[in-house]
Coordinates of C-alpha atoms in Angstrom, one line a residue:
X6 CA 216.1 91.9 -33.0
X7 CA 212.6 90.6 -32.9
X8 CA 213.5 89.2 -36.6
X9 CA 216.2 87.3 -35.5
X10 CA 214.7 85.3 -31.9
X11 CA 211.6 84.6 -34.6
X12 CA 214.1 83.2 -37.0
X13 CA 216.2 81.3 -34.8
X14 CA 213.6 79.3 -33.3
X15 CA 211.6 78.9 -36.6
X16 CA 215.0 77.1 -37.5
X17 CA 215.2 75.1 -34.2
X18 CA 212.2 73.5 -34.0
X19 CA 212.3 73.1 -38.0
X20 CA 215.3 70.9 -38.7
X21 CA 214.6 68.2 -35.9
X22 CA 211.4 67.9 -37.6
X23 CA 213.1 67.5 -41.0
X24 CA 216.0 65.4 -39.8
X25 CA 213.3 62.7 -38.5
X26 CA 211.2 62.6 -41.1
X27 CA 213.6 60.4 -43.3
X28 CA 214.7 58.2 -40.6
X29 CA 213.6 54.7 -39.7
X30 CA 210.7 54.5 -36.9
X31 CA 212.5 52.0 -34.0
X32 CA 210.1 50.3 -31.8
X33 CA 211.6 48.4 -28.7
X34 CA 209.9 46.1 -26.6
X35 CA 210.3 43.0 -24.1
X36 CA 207.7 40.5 -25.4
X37 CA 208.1 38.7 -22.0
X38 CA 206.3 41.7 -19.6
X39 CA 202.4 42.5 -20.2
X40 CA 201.2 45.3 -20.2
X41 CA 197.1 46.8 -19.5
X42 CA 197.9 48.7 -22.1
X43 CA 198.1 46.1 -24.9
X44 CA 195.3 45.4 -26.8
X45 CA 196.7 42.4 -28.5
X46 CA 199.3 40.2 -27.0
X47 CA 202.7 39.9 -28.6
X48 CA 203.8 36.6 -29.8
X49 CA 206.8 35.2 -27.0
X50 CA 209.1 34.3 -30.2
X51 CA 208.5 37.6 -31.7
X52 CA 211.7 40.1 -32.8
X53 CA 212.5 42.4 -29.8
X54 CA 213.4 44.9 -32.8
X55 CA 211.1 46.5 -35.4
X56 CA 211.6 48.5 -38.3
X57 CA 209.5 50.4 -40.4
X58 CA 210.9 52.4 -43.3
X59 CA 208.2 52.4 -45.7
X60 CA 206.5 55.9 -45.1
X61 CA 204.2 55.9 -48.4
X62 CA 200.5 55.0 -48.0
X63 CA 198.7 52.3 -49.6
X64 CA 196.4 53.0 -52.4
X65 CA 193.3 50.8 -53.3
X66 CA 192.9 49.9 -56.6
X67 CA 189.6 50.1 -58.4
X68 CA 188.0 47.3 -59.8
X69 CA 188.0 47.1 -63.6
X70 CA 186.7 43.5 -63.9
X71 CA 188.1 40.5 -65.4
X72 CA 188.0 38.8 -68.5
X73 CA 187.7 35.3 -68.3
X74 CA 186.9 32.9 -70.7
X75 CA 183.7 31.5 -68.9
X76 CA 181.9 34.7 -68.7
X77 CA 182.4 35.2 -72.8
X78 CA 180.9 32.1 -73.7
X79 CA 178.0 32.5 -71.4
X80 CA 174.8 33.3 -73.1
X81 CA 174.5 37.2 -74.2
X82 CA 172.5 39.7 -71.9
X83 CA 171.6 42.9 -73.3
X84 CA 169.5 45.2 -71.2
X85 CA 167.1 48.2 -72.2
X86 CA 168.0 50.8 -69.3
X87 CA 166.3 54.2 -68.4
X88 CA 167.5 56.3 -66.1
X89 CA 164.9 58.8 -63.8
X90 CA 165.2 61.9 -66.5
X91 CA 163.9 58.9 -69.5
X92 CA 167.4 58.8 -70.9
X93 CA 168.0 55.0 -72.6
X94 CA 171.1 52.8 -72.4
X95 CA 172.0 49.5 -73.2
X96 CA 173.7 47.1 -70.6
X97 CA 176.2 43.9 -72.1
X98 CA 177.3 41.6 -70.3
X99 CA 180.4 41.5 -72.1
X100 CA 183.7 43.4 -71.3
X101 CA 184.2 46.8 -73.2
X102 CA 186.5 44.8 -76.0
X103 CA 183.9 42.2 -76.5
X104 CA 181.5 44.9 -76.5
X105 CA 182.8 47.2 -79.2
X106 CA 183.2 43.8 -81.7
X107 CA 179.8 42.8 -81.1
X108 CA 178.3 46.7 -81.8
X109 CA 180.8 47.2 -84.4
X110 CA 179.4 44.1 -86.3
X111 CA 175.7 45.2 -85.7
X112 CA 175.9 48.9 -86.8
X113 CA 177.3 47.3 -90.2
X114 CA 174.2 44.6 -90.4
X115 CA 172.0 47.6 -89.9
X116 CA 173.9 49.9 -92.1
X117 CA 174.6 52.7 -89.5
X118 CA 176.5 55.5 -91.7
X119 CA 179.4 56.1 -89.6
X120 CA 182.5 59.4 -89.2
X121 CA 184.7 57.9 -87.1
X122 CA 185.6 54.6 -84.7
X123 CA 187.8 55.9 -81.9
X124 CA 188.6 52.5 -80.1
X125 CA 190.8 54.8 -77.8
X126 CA 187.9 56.6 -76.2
X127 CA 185.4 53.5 -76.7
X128 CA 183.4 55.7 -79.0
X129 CA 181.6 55.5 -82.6
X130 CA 180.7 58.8 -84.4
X131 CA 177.5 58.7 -86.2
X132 CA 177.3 60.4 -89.5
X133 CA 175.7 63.8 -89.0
X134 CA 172.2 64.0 -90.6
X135 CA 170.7 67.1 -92.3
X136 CA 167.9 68.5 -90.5
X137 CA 164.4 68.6 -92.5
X138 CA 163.4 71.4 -94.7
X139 CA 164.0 73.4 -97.8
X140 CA 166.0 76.0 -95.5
X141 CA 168.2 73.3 -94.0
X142 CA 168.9 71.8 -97.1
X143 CA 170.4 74.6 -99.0
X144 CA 172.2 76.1 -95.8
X145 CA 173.4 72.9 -95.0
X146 CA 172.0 72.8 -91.3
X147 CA 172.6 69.5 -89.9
X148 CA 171.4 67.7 -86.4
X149 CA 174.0 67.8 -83.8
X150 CA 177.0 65.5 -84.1
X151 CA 176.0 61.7 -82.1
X152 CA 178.2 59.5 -80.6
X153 CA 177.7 56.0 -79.5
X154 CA 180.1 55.8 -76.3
X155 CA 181.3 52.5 -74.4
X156 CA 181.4 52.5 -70.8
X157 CA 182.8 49.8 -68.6
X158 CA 181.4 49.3 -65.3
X159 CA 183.0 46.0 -63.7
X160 CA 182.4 43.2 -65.8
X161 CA 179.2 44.9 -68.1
X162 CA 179.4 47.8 -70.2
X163 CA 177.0 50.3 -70.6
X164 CA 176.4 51.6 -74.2
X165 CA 174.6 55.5 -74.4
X166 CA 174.4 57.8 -76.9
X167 CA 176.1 61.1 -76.5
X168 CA 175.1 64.6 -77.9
X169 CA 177.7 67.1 -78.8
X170 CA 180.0 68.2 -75.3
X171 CA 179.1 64.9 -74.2
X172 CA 175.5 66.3 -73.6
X173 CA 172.1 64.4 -73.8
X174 CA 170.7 64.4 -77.2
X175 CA 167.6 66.0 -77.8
X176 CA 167.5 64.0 -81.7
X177 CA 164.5 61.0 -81.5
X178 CA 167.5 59.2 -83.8
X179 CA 169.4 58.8 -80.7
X180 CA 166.7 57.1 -79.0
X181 CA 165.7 55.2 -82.3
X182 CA 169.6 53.8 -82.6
X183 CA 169.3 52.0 -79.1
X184 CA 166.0 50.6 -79.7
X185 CA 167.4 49.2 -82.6
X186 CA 170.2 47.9 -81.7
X187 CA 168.5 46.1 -78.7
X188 CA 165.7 44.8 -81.5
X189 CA 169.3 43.6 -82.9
X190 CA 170.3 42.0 -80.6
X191 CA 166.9 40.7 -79.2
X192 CA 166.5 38.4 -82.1
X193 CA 169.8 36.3 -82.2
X194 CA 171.9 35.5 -84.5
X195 CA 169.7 32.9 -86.0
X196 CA 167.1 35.0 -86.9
X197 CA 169.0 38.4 -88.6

């Protein structure tokens, strides 16, 4: 018996809930009375009548940046970063597209042996490179797998160097790649 009171109501207070949900939200009122109530007043020539049927809530956007046409022909910035654990980066002020032509271009100047370009995932794969020794060489040990990554952040992008599982490298040719390619790009084209 107990089943069926707990049922019933379950189901009475249940479908009004469901039947209202889908309906349109009607808000009456006489734009010629105030009210203390109101904290703003209602226009005089404003619909008696409103209806709002639009139940989904608006989502903000984030901000990828623009490219415009002014900000690639203004003079190129690239910035030697560290963060607080010594880890270097480069900063372009370029978008990620621009950014991957210009690096693409330098790593063949400086004759960077590379695996792969996966445009996709903004990323370059370096060319593993056997680790030192007799040993090494005949078990063909290698240094872990590097990976030059692009990352936009609003109109820059930031360029690191990625380990294997997108870890920090513990290689000195990670760090020695960014210091050359800012030495790269510090000279100018006029100079290379």
């Amino acid at each position: 018996m107990n089943l069926k009171l707990v049922t019933s109501v379950v189901l009475c207070a249940a479908l009004p809930l469901f039947g209202c949900s889908s309906k349109p939200i009607s808000v009456e009122y006489d734009p010629t009375q105030t009210s203390t109530t109101d904290w703003y007043p209602i226009p005089a020539d404003a619909p008696s009548t409103v209806e709002y049927t639009e139940f989904t809530v608006p989502q903000n956007e984030a901000f990828v940046g623009e490219a415009n046409e002014v900000r690639e022909r203004s003079a190129l910035i690239v910035a030697e970063l560290k963060d607080s654990l010594g880890n270097s980066s480069l900063r372009f002020n370029r978008t990620p597209s621009s950014t991957w032509e210009l690096l693409d271009a330098a790593l063949q100047e400086l004759e960077v042996a590379l695996d792969d370009k996966n445009r996709s995932e903004y990323r370059f794969e370096l060319e593993k490179i056997r680790k030192p020794g007799l040993y090494n060489r005949i078990m063909g040990i290698y240094e872990e797998q590097l990976s030059l990554v692009l990352i936009p952040q609003e109109n820059d992008t930031l360029v690191i160097v990625e380990g294997e599982g997108d870890e920090v490298p513990s290689s000195p040719v990670a760090e020695n790649l960014l210091q050359d390619l800012f030495a790269h790009f510090k000279k100018g084209p006029a100079d290379r």
